[in-house]
């Protein structure tokens, strides 16, 4: 039986931050399930940097079906969780079902991969207190307010938590996450 990994996401998640780990983990032989507030066709976005803009731009991205609603997830079925960024974490952090899921992963000290705005979710459950993390650089103050030590670097590994800044950091992020999965699995 293949080990299962959960990706938690929603509408307006960054396309690359959902699809890259999804496909990379499938390639490694894991069974990957995508969970969202409801079973539905999710609509992702593409964030990019363009000359003349003070921040990133947003365009429509890929669409993909959620395998499960958060209310259907049994965290005990999964060895790890991936938390993509984009705008989705801004509203997902208010979902009590998702907070229960994530708290379960932290309480069991299971591997967690987070990127970009994804750490807003782990901050919402108190999972960053005393940890070293990275995130989208504009979240530095949010990470500090959550009790974390912020580092502006491609990847930070703190125990079973692997964090990264943005989609250009994917190769380093997934390399470290896969190392952790092999060591703990």
GROMACS .gro file of N, CA and C in nm, residues 3-65:
model
  189
    3UNK      N    1   0.205   0.504   0.066
    3UNK     CA    2   0.186   0.605   0.170
    3UNK      C    3   0.110   0.722   0.111
    4UNK      N    4   0.023   0.783   0.191
    4UNK     CA    5  -0.061   0.893   0.144
    4UNK      C    6  -0.012   1.026   0.197
    5UNK      N    7  -0.019   1.127   0.110
    5UNK     CA    8   0.015   1.264   0.147
    5UNK      C    9  -0.104   1.353   0.113
    6UNK      N   10  -0.134   1.445   0.200
    6UNK     CA   11  -0.247   1.535   0.184
    6UNK      C   12  -0.198   1.673   0.140
    7UNK      N   13  -0.267   1.731   0.044
    7UNK     CA   14  -0.246   1.872   0.007
    7UNK      C   15  -0.375   1.945   0.046
    8UNK      N   16  -0.361   2.052   0.126
    8UNK     CA   17  -0.478   2.130   0.167
    8UNK      C   18  -0.475   2.263   0.092
    9UNK      N   19  -0.586   2.294   0.025
    9UNK     CA   20  -0.586   2.412  -0.060
    9UNK      C   21  -0.728   2.459  -0.086
   10UNK      N   22  -0.742   2.559  -0.170
   10UNK     CA   23  -0.873   2.612  -0.206
   10UNK      C   24  -0.862   2.703  -0.327
   11UNK      N   25  -0.972   2.766  -0.361
   11UNK     CA   26  -0.971   2.860  -0.472
   11UNK      C   27  -0.868   2.969  -0.447
   12UNK      N   28  -0.806   3.017  -0.553
   12UNK     CA   29  -0.706   3.123  -0.552
   12UNK      C   30  -0.573   3.079  -0.494
   13UNK      N   31  -0.552   2.948  -0.481
   13UNK     CA   32  -0.418   2.901  -0.447
   13UNK      C   33  -0.329   2.921  -0.570
   14UNK      N   34  -0.200   2.936  -0.546
   14UNK     CA   35  -0.104   2.952  -0.654
   14UNK      C   36  -0.092   2.820  -0.731
   15UNK      N   37  -0.124   2.822  -0.862
   15UNK     CA   38  -0.124   2.701  -0.945
   15UNK      C   39   0.003   2.618  -0.932
   16UNK      N   40   0.117   2.683  -0.946
   16UNK     CA   41   0.243   2.608  -0.942
   16UNK      C   42   0.270   2.549  -0.805
   17UNK      N   43   0.226   2.617  -0.699
   17UNK     CA   44   0.253   2.568  -0.564
   17UNK      C   45   0.162   2.452  -0.524
   18UNK      N   46   0.056   2.431  -0.601
   18UNK     CA   47  -0.029   2.314  -0.582
   18UNK      C   48   0.018   2.201  -0.674
   19UNK      N   49   0.032   2.233  -0.801
   19UNK     CA   50   0.057   2.128  -0.901
   19UNK      C   51   0.198   2.072  -0.897
   20UNK      N   52   0.298   2.154  -0.866
   20UNK     CA   53   0.435   2.100  -0.861
   20UNK      C   54   0.450   1.994  -0.753
   21UNK      N   55   0.414   2.022  -0.627
   21UNK     CA   56   0.428   1.916  -0.527
   21UNK      C   57   0.336   1.798  -0.555
   22UNK      N   58   0.216   1.824  -0.606
   22UNK     CA   59   0.123   1.716  -0.639
   22UNK      C   60   0.188   1.618  -0.737
   23UNK      N   61   0.240   1.670  -0.847
   23UNK     CA   62   0.301   1.583  -0.948
   23UNK      C   63   0.433   1.524  -0.901
   24UNK      N   64   0.512   1.600  -0.829
   24UNK     CA   65   0.643   1.551  -0.781
   24UNK      C   66   0.624   1.435  -0.682
   25UNK      N   67   0.527   1.448  -0.594
   25UNK     CA   68   0.503   1.342  -0.496
   25UNK      C   69   0.443   1.217  -0.562
   26UNK      N   70   0.356   1.237  -0.662
   26UNK     CA   71   0.307   1.122  -0.739
   26UNK      C   72   0.423   1.050  -0.807
   27UNK      N   73   0.512   1.128  -0.865
   27UNK     CA   74   0.629   1.072  -0.933
   27UNK      C   75   0.713   0.987  -0.837
   28UNK      N   76   0.718   1.026  -0.711
   28UNK     CA   77   0.795   0.951  -0.610
   28UNK      C   78   0.721   0.827  -0.560
   29UNK      N   79   0.596   0.808  -0.604
   29UNK     CA   80   0.522   0.689  -0.567
   29UNK      C   81   0.424   0.706  -0.452
   30UNK      N   82   0.402   0.828  -0.407
   30UNK     CA   83   0.305   0.853  -0.300
   30UNK      C   84   0.165   0.865  -0.359
   31UNK      N   85   0.066   0.830  -0.280
   31UNK     CA   86  -0.073   0.856  -0.316
   31UNK      C   87  -0.104   0.996  -0.261
   32UNK      N   88  -0.148   1.086  -0.346
   32UNK     CA   89  -0.167   1.225  -0.305
   32UNK      C   90  -0.315   1.262  -0.319
   33UNK      N   91  -0.371   1.314  -0.211
   33UNK     CA   92  -0.510   1.361  -0.212
   33UNK      C   93  -0.512   1.511  -0.189
   34UNK      N   94  -0.603   1.577  -0.261
   34UNK     CA   95  -0.620   1.720  -0.246
   34UNK      C   96  -0.750   1.746  -0.170
   35UNK      N   97  -0.740   1.819  -0.061
   35UNK     CA   98  -0.858   1.852   0.019
   35UNK      C   99  -0.882   2.003   0.017
   36UNK      N  100  -1.009   2.040   0.021
   36UNK     CA  101  -1.051   2.180   0.015
   36UNK      C  102  -1.177   2.195   0.101
   37UNK      N  103  -1.228   2.316   0.115
   37UNK     CA  104  -1.350   2.333   0.195
   37UNK      C  105  -1.466   2.243   0.150
   38UNK      N  106  -1.473   2.214   0.019
   38UNK     CA  107  -1.578   2.127  -0.035
   38UNK      C  108  -1.520   2.050  -0.154
   39UNK      N  109  -1.581   1.936  -0.185
   39UNK     CA  110  -1.545   1.863  -0.307
   39UNK      C  111  -1.601   1.945  -0.423
   40UNK      N  112  -1.514   1.999  -0.503
   40UNK     CA  113  -1.557   2.080  -0.617
   40UNK      C  114  -1.438   2.101  -0.709
   41UNK      N  115  -1.463   2.163  -0.821
   41UNK     CA  116  -1.357   2.201  -0.913
   41UNK      C  117  -1.294   2.329  -0.859
   42UNK      N  118  -1.168   2.322  -0.820
   42UNK     CA  119  -1.097   2.438  -0.766
   42UNK      C  120  -1.041   2.523  -0.879
   43UNK      N  121  -1.032   2.651  -0.855
   43UNK     CA  122  -0.977   2.744  -0.953
   43UNK      C  123  -0.855   2.811  -0.892
   44UNK      N  124  -0.739   2.778  -0.949
   44UNK     CA  125  -0.614   2.831  -0.899
   44UNK      C  126  -0.576   2.958  -0.976
   45UNK      N  127  -0.471   3.026  -0.930
   45UNK     CA  128  -0.425   3.149  -0.993
   45UNK      C  129  -0.275   3.141  -1.019
   46UNK      N  130  -0.228   3.231  -1.102
   46UNK     CA  131  -0.085   3.243  -1.132
   46UNK      C  132  -0.039   3.380  -1.084
   47UNK      N  133   0.058   3.379  -0.995
   47UNK     CA  134   0.119   3.503  -0.949
   47UNK      C  135   0.252   3.520  -1.019
   48UNK      N  136   0.278   3.641  -1.068
   48UNK     CA  137   0.402   3.666  -1.138
   48UNK      C  138   0.449   3.807  -1.105
   49UNK      N  139   0.571   3.833  -1.137
   49UNK     CA  140   0.631   3.962  -1.110
   49UNK      C  141   0.655   4.033  -1.243
   50UNK      N  142   0.606   4.155  -1.254
   50UNK     CA  143   0.618   4.229  -1.379
   50UNK      C  144   0.679   4.366  -1.350
   51UNK      N  145   0.759   4.415  -1.443
   51UNK     CA  146   0.820   4.547  -1.426
   51UNK      C  147   0.714   4.655  -1.401
   52UNK      N  148   0.743   4.742  -1.309
   52UNK     CA  149   0.654   4.854  -1.281
   52UNK      C  150   0.552   4.827  -1.171
   53UNK      N  151   0.538   4.703  -1.127
   53UNK     CA  152   0.443   4.670  -1.020
   53UNK      C  153   0.516   4.662  -0.887
   54UNK      N  154   0.454   4.713  -0.783
   54UNK     CA  155   0.513   4.707  -0.649
   54UNK      C  156   0.500   4.569  -0.586
   55UNK      N  157   0.407   4.489  -0.636
   55UNK     CA  158   0.385   4.354  -0.584
   55UNK      C  159   0.355   4.262  -0.702
   56UNK      N  160   0.323   4.139  -0.673
   56UNK     CA  161   0.296   4.043  -0.780
   56UNK      C  162   0.162   4.073  -0.847
   57UNK      N  163   0.147   4.022  -0.968
   57UNK     CA  164   0.019   4.030  -1.039
   57UNK      C  165  -0.049   3.894  -1.029
   58UNK      N  166  -0.178   3.893  -1.055
   58UNK     CA  167  -0.254   3.768  -1.047
   58UNK      C  168  -0.336   3.748  -1.173
   59UNK      N  169  -0.326   3.625  -1.225
   59UNK     CA  170  -0.401   3.587  -1.346
   59UNK      C  171  -0.468   3.453  -1.320
   60UNK      N  172  -0.573   3.420  -1.397
   60UNK     CA  173  -0.634   3.288  -1.381
   60UNK      C  174  -0.532   3.177  -1.410
   61UNK      N  175  -0.541   3.071  -1.333
   61UNK     CA  176  -0.449   2.958  -1.348
   61UNK      C  177  -0.524   2.830  -1.380
   62UNK      N  178  -0.467   2.720  -1.335
   62UNK     CA  179  -0.527   2.590  -1.362
   62UNK      C  180  -0.651   2.568  -1.278
   63UNK      N  181  -0.728   2.468  -1.320
   63UNK     CA  182  -0.845   2.423  -1.246
   63UNK      C  183  -0.823   2.275  -1.217
   64UNK      N  184  -0.864   2.232  -1.097
   64UNK     CA  185  -0.839   2.092  -1.057
   64UNK      C  186  -0.944   2.050  -0.954
   65UNK      N  187  -0.989   1.925  -0.960
   65UNK     CA  188  -1.090   1.883  -0.864
   65UNK      C  189  -1.032   1.850  -0.726
   0.00000   0.00000   0.00000
